[in-house]
Short mmCIF file of C-alpha atoms in Angstrom, two decimals:
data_model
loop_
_atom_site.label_atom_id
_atom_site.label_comp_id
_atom_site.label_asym_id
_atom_site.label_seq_id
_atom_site.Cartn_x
_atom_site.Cartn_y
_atom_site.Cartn_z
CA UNK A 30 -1.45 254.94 -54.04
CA UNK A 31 1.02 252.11 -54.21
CA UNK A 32 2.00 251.30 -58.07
CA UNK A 33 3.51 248.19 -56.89
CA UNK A 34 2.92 244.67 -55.87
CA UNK A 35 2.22 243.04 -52.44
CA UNK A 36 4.84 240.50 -53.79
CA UNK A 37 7.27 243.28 -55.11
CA UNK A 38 7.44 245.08 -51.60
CA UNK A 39 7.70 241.97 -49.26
CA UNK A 40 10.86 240.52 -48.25
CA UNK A 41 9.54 237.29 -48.26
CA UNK A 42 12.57 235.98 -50.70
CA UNK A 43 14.93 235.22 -48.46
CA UNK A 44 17.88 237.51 -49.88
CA UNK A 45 18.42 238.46 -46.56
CA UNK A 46 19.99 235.07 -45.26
CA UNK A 47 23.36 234.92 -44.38
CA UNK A 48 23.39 231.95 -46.95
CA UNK A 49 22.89 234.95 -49.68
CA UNK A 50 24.93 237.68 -47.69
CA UNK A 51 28.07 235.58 -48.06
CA UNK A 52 27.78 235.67 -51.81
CA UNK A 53 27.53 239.23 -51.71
CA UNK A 54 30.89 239.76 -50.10
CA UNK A 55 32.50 237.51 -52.39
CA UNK A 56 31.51 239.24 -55.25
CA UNK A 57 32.48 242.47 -53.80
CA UNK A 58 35.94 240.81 -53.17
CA UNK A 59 36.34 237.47 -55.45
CA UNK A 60 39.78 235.86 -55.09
CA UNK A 61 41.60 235.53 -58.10
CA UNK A 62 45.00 233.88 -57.97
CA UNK A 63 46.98 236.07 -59.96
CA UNK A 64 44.70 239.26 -59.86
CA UNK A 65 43.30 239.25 -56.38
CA UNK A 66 45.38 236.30 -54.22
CA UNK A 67 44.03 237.89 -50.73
CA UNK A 68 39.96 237.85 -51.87
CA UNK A 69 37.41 235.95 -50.71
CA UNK A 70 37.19 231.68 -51.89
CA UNK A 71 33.67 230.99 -52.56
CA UNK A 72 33.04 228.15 -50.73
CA UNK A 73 29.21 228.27 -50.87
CA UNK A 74 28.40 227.78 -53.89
CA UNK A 75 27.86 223.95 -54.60
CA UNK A 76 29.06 223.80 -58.43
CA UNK A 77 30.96 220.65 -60.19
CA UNK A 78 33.57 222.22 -62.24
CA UNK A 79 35.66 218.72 -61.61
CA UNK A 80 34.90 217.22 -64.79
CA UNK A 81 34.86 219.72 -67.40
CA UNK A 82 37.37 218.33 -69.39
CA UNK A 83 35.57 215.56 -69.99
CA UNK A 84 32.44 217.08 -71.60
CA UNK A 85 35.02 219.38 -73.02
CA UNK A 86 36.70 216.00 -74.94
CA UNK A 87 33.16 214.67 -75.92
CA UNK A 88 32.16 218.08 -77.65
CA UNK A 89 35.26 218.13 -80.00
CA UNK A 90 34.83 214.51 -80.71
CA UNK A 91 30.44 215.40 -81.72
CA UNK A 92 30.84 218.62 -83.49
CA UNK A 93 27.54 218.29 -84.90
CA UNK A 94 25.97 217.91 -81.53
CA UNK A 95 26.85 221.40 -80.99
CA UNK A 96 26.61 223.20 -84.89
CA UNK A 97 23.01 221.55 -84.57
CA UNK A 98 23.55 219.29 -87.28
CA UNK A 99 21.33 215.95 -87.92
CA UNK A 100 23.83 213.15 -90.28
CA UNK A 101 26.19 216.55 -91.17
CA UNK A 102 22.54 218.64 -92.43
CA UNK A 103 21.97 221.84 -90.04
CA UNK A 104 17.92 221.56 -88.44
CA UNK A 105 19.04 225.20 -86.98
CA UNK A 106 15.63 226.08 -88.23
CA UNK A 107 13.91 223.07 -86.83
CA UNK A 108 14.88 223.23 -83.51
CA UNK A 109 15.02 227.65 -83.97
CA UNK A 110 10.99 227.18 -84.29
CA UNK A 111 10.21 224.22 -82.35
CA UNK A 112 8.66 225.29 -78.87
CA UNK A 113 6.14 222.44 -77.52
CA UNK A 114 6.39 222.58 -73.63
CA UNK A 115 6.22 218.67 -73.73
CA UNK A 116 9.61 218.62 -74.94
CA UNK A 117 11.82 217.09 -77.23
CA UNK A 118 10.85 213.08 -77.36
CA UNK A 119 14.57 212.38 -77.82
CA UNK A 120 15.60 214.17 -74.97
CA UNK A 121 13.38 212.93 -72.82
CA UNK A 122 14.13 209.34 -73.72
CA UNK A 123 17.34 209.90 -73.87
CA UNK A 124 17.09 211.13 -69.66
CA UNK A 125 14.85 208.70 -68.51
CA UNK A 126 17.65 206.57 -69.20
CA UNK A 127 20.37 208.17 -67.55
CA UNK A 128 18.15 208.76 -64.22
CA UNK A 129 17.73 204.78 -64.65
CA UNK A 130 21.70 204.67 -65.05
CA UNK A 131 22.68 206.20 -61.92
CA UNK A 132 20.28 204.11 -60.18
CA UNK A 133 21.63 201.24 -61.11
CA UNK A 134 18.91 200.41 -63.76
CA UNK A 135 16.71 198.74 -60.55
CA UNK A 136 14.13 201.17 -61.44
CA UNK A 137 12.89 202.04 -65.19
CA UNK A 138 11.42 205.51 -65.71
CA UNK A 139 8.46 206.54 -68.24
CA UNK A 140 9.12 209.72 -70.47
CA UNK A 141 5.55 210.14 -70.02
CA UNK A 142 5.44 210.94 -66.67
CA UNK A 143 8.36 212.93 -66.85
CA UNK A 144 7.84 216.88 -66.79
CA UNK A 145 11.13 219.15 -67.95
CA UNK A 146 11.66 222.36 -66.55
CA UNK A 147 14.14 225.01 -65.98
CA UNK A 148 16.01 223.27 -63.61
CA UNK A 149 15.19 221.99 -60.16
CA UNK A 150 14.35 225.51 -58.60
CA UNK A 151 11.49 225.54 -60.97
CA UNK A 152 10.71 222.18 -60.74
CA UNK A 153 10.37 222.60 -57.05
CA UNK A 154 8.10 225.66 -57.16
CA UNK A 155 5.50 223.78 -60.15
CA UNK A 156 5.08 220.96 -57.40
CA UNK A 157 4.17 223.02 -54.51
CA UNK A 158 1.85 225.00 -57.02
CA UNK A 159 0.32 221.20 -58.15
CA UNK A 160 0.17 219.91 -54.63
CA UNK A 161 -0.46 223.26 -52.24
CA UNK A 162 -2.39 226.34 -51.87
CA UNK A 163 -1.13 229.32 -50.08
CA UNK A 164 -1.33 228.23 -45.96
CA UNK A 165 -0.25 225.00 -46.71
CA UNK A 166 2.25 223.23 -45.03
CA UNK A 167 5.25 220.81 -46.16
CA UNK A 168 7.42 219.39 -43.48
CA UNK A 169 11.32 219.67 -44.35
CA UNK A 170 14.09 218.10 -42.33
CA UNK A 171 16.72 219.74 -40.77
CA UNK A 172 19.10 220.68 -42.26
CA UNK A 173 17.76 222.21 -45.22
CA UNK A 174 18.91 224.29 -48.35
CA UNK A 175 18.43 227.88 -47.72
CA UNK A 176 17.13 228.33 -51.32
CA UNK A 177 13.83 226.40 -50.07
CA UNK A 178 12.73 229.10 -48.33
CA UNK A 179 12.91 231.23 -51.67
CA UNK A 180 11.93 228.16 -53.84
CA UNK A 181 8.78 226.86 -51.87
CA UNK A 182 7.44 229.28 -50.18
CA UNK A 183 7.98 233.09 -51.96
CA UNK A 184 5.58 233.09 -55.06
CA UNK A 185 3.10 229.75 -53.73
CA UNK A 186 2.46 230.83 -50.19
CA UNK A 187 2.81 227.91 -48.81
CA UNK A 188 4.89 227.25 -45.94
CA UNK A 189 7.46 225.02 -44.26
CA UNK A 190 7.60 223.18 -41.26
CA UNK A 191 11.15 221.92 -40.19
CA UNK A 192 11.79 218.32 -38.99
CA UNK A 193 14.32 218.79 -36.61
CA UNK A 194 17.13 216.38 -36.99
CA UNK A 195 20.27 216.52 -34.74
CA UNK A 196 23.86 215.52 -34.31
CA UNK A 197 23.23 212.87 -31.91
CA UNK A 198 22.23 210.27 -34.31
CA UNK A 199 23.95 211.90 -37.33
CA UNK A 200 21.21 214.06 -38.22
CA UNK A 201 18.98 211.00 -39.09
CA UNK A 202 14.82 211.49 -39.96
CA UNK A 203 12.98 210.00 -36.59
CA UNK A 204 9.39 209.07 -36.94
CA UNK A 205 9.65 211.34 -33.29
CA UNK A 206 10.84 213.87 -35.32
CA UNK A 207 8.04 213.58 -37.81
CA UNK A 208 5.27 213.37 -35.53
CA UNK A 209 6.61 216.34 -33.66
CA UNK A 210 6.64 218.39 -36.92
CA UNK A 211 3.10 217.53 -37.83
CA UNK A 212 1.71 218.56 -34.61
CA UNK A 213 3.70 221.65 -34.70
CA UNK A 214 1.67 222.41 -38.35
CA UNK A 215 -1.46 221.68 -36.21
CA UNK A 216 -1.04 223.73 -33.77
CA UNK A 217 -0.17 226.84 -36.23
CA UNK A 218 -3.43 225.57 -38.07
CA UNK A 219 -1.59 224.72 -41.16
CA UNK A 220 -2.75 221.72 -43.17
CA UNK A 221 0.02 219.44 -44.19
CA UNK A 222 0.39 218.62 -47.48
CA UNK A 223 3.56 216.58 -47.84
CA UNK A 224 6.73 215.88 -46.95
CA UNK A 225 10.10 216.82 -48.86
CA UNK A 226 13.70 215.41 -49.08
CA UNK A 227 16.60 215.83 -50.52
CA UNK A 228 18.45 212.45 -51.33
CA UNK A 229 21.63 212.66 -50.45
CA UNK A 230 20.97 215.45 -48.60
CA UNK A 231 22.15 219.36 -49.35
CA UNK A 232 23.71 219.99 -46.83
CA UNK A 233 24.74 216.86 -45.28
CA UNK A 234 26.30 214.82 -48.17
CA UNK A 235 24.84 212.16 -47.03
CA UNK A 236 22.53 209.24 -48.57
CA UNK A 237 18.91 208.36 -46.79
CA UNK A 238 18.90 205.36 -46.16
CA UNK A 239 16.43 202.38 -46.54
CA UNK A 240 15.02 202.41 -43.25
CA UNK A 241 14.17 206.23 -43.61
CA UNK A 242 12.40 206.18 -47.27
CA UNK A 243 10.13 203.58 -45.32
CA UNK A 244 9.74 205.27 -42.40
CA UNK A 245 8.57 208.51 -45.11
CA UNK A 246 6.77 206.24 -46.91
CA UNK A 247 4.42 204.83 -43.96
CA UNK A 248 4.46 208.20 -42.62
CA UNK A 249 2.89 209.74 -45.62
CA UNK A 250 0.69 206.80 -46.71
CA UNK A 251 -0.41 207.01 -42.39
CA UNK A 252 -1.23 210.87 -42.94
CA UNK A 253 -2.38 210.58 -46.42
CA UNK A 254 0.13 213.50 -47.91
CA UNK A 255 2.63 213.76 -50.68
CA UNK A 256 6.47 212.88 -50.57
CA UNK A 257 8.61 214.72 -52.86
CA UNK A 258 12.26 213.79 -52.80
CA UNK A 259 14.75 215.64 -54.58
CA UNK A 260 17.46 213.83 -55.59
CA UNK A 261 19.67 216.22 -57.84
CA UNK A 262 22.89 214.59 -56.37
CA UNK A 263 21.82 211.31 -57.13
CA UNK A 264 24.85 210.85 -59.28
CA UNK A 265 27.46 212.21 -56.84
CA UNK A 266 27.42 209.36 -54.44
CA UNK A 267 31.16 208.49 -54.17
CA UNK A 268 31.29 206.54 -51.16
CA UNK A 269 28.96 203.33 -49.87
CA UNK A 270 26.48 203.13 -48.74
CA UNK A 271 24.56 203.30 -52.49
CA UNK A 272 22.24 205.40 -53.69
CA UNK A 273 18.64 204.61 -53.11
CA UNK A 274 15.92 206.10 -54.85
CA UNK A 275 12.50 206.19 -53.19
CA UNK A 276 11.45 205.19 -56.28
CA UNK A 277 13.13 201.64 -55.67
CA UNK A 278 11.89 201.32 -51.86
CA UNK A 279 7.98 201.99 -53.54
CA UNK A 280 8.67 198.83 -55.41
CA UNK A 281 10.24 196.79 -52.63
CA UNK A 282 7.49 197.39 -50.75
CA UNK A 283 4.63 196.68 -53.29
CA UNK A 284 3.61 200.34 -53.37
CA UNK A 285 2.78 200.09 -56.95
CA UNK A 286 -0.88 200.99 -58.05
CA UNK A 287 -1.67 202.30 -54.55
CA UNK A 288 -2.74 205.50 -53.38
CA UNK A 289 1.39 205.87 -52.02
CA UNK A 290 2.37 205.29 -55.73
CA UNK A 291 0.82 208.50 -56.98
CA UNK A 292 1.64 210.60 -54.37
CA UNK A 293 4.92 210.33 -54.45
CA UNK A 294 7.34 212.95 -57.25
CA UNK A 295 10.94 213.15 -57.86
CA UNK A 296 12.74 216.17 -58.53
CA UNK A 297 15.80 215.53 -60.84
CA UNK A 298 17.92 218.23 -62.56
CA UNK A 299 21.55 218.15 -64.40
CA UNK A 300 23.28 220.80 -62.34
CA UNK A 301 24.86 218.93 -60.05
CA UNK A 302 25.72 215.12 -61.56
CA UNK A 303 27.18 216.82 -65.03
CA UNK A 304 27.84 220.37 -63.52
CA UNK A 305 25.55 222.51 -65.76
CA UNK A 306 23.55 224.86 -63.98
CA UNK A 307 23.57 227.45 -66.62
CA UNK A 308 22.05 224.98 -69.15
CA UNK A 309 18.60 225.17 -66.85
CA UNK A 310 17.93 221.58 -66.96
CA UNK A 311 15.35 219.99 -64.53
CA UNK A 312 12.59 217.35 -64.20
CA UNK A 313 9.53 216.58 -62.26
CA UNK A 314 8.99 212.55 -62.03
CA UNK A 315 5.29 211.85 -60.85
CA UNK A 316 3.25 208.39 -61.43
CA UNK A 317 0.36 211.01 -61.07
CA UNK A 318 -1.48 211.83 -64.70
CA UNK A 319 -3.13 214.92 -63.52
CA UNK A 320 -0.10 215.84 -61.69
CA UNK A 321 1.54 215.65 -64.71
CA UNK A 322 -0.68 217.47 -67.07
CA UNK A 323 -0.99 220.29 -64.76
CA UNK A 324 2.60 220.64 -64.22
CA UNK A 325 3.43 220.10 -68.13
CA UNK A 326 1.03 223.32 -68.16
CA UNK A 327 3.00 225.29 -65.61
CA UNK A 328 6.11 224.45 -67.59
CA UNK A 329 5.37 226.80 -70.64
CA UNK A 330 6.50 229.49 -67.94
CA UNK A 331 10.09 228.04 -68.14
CA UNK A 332 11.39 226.24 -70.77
CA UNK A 333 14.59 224.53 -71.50
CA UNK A 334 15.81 225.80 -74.97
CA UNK A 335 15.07 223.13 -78.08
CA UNK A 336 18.34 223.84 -78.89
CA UNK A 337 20.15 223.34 -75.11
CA UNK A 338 17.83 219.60 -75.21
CA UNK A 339 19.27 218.54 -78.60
CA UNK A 340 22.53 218.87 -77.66
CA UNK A 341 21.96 216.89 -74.42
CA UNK A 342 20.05 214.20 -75.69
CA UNK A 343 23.24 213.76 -78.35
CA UNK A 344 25.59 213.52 -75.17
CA UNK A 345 22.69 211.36 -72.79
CA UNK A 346 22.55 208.88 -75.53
CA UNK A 347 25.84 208.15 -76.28
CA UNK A 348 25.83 205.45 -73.04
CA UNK A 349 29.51 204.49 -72.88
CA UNK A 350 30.71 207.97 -72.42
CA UNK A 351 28.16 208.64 -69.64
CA UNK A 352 29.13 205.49 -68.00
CA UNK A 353 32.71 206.57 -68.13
CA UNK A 354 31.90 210.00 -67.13
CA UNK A 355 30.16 209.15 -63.83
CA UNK A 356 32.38 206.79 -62.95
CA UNK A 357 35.41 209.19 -63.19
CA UNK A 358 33.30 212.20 -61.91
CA UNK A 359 32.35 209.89 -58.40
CA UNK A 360 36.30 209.44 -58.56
CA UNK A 361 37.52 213.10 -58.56
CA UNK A 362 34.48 214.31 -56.13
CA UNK A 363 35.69 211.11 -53.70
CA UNK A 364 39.17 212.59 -54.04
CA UNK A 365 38.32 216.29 -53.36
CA UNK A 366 36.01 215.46 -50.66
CA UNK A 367 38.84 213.36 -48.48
CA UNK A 368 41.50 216.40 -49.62
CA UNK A 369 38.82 218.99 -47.74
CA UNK A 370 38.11 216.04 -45.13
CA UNK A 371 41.67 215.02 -44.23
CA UNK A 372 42.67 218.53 -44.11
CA UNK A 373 40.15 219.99 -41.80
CA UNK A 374 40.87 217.11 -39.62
CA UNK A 375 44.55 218.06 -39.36
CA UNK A 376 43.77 221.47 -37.57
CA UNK A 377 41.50 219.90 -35.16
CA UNK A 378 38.05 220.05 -37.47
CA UNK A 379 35.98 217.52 -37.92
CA UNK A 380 33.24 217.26 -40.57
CA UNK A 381 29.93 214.78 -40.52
CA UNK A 382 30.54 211.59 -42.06
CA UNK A 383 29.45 211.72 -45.78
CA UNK A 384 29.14 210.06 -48.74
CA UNK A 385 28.01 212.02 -51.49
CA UNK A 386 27.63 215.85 -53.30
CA UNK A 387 29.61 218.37 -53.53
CA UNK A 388 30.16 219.69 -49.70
CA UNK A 389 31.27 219.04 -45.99
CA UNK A 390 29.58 218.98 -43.10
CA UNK A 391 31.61 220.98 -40.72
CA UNK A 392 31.73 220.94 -36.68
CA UNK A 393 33.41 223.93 -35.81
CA UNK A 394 31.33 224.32 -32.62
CA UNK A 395 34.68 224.20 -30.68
CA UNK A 396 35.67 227.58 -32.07
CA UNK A 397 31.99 229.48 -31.03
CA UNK A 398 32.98 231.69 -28.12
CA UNK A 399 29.33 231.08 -27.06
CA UNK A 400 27.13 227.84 -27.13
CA UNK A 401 24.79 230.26 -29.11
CA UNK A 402 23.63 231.25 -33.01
CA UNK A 403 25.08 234.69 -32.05
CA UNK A 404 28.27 232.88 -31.68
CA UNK A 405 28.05 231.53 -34.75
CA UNK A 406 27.08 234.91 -36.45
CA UNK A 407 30.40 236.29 -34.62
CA UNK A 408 32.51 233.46 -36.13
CA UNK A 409 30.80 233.51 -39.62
CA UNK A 410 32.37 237.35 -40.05
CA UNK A 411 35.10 236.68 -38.94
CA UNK A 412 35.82 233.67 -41.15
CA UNK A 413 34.12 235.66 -44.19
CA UNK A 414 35.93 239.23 -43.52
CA UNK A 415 39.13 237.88 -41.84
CA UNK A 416 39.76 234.52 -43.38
CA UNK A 417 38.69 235.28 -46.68
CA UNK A 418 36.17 232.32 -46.85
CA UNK A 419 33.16 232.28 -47.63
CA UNK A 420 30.75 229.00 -46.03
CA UNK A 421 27.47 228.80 -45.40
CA UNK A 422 26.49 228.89 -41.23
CA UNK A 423 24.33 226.22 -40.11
CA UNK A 424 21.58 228.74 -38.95
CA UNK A 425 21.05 229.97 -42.50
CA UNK A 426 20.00 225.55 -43.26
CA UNK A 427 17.74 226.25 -40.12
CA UNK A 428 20.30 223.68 -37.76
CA UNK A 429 19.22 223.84 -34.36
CA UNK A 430 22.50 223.26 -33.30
CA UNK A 431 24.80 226.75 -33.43
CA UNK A 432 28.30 225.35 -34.84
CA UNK A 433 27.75 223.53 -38.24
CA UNK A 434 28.42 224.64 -41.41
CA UNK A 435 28.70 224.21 -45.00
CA UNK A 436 31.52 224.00 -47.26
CA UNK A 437 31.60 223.22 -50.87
CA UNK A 438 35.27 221.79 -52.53
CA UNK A 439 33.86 221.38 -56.13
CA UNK A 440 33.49 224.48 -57.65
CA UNK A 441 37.41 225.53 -57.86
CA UNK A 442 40.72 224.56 -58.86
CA UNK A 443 43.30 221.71 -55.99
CA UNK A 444 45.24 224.90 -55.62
CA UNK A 445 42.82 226.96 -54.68
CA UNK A 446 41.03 224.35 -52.16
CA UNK A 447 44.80 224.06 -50.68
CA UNK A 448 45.02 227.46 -49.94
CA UNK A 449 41.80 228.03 -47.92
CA UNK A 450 42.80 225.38 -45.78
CA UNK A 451 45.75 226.86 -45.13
CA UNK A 452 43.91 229.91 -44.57
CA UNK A 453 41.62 228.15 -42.08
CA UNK A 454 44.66 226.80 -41.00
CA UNK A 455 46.47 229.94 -39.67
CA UNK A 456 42.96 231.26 -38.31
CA UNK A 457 42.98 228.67 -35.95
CA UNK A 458 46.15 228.76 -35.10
CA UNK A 459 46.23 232.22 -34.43
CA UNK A 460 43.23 231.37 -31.74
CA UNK A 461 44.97 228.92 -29.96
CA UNK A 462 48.15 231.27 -29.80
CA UNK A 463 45.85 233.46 -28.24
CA UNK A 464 44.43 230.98 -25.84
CA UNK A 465 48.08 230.17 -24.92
CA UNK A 466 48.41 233.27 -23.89
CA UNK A 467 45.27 234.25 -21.99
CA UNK A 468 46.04 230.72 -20.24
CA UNK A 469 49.69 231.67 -19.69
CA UNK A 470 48.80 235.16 -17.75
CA UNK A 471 46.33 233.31 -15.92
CA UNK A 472 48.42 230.88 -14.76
CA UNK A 473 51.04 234.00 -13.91
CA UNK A 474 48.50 235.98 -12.14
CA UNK A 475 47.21 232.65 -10.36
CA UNK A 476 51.47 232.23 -9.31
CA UNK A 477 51.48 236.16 -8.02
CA UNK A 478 48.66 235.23 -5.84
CA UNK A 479 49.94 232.23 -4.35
CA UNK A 480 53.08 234.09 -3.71
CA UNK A 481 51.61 237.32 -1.67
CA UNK A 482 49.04 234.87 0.16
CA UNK A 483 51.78 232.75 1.26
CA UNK A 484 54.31 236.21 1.70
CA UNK A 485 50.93 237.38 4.04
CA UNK A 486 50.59 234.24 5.77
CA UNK A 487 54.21 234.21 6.64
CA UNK A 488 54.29 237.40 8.00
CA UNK A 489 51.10 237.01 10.10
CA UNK A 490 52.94 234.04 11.76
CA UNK A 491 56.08 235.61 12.29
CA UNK A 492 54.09 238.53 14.18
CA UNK A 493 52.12 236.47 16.13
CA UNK A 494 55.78 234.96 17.35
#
């Protein structure tokens, strides 16, 4: 008799991705400038650590924030007990206004219809458990984050269905592309539920644009499904074009009150605009009352601490640093992002044009020894084991084009960025050398030929004299 679970003994999760298996080996072997300069850089991990200091400067300046103090009296005990899944009001208020911030304040949010959860993972799962039973289908376009396939599909049961975008028009949604992925559900006799983004897009960096949220928009309203678009890196955008919400095309296009308006959610989380993944923070957005109820349910599963949303509705609120902060956090990721960019481009790679988060886009599908995702297993290694780097191959964002991958420049120090292009540097240099040579004995051996054919040659003539 089996003592264990279905879901305990599948390996459904996902861990087994090569988006997962490069963390491993950089854990086994993390670089460390001083006490391990020759380990592995973790560039896979997509983590802000560019404007701690800031947050840093704002905490010193609000002790109370953090003692848990109310006009210099602790509410310790207040906020110790306090444990209603529908959240502090204050908080909530207090991030309804920030998501209206980076947006530009064209679109005002209601705390009502916001759900908090423990972060966006979470927040992802409750929606596909609101809006899907196990078999159902969302369609996701390519490329994607590898955590979806954990996220979505591992405790719901439902399933994805890629979208497959390519190079050739910068990896741009198609309504082709769209109709092609719904027929493909069909035909595995999967019912489509929805559709889901992420705006900008992880792994891209890049913004959707206006003409895609209303392509999505009368696709879904057309099929009569869901949209959810995730816009975590909403506040990352560093470069035009602007952010756009869908939120702001739904208006534009009088989408308000309809059917469309309540089918469509956004997924919002703090991770990635103020770097703090380890507080847990997320949100579900919906227009959608029973949506809302059902997911405010779900969310007693996983809270955010009363004490981790006290603190943040202190630092949300207090509007003139936040405007400050995202300003100069857009700054230093803009920075980064052309140091990783302009770099690359020196040794002959070129990365996807981009605009926001905290990543690159990178063609290296001149350095595959083979057209072929095998070829880009074969470089993977060999940039992991012999590079010391660890990015995230395109096959493990299910690209259909072997070559692409992702690497993130937020999560470490200029120094450290500097030295795995140098790294990347060398390894491509020590290629071409290579190539050099190959092409150099070629040409010799082609020489030695010419020279006995025409040695031949001249003796056949010289007997037939």
């Amino acid at each position: 008799m089996k003592l264990l679970s279905k879901k305990a003994m599948c390996n459904s999760h996902g861990q087994d991705s090569s988006y997962f298996l490069g963390w491993e080996e950089y854990e086994k072997n993390p670089y460390d400038e001083t006490r391990n300069p020759k380990g592995i850089i973790q560039m896979g991990l997509a983590e802000n650590q560019l404007s701690f200091d800031l947050l840093e400067s704002w905490l010193t300046q609000n002790p109370d924030a953090a003692a848990f103090k109310r006009n210099g009296n602790s509410i310790f005990r207040e906020l110790a007990l306090f444990q209603d899944y529908h959240g502090l009001p204050a908080f909530k208020d207090a991030l309804v206004q920030f998501m209206s911030e980076i947006r530009g304040n064209k679109v005002s949010f209601d705390s009502n219809k916001l759900v908090l959860t423990a972060g966006a993972t979470s927040a992802n799962e409750t929606l596909m458990f609101c809006l899907a039973d196990p078999g159902d289908a969302f369609l996701l376009p390519t490329p994607y984050y590898p955590g979806f396939d954990r996220d979505l599909k591992w405790r719901t049961g439902a399933e994805i269905v890629p979208i497959q975008c390519t190079s050739s028009n910068g990896f741009r949604i198609t309504e082709s592309a769209l109709e092609e992925a719904y027929k493909e559900a069909e035909r595995r006799n999967l019912r489509v539920k929805g559709v889901l983004v992420t705006n900008p897009s992880n792994p891209l960096g890049s913004t959707l644009t206006k003409k895609e949220l209303q392509l999505l928009l009368t696709f879904v309203s057309t099929k009569q499904i869901h949209l959810i678009s995730d816009e975590i890196y909403s506040g990352t955008v560093f470069n035009s074009p602007k952010f756009v919400s869908v939120m702001e095309v739904l208006i534009e296009n009088n989408y308000m009150y309809t059917e469309v308006w309540d089918r469509v959610h956004i997924v919002y989380s703090l991770s990635k605009d103020l770097g703090l993944p380890g507080f847990r923070v997320g949100a579900i957005y919906s227009n959608d009352d029973m949506i809302v109820s059902a997911a405010t349910k779900m969310s007693s599963f996983g809270l955010i601490s009363s004490q981790t949303q006290y603190l943040l509705s202190a630092l949300l609120s207090d509007q003139k640093f936040m405007k400050n902060y995202v300003s100069e956090n857009q700054k230093r990721l803009k920075k980064r992002h052309e140091m990783l960019v302009g770099g690359l481009k020196q040794i002959g790679i070129r990365c996807l044009e981009s605009n926001a988060g905290l990543f690159c886009w990178v063609d290296m599908r001149h350095l595959l020894s083979s057209n072929t995702f095998d070829g880009e297993m074969e470089l993977w290694k060999k940039i992991v084991y012999e590079v010391g780097l660890n990015i995230s191959p395109g096959s493990s964002c299910h690209c259909t084009e072997p070559g692409w991958f992702r690497a993130c420049f937020a999560n470490m120090s200029e120094d450290t960025l500097n030295i795995a292009i140098q790294r990347l540097k060398a390894f491509v240099d020590s290629r071409d050398n290579k190539d050099d040579i190959q092409n150099q004995k070629h040409s010799n051996k082609k020489k030695s030929f010419s020279k006995w054919v025409f040695r031949l040659s001249f003796n056949e003539r010289q007997r037939e004299r």
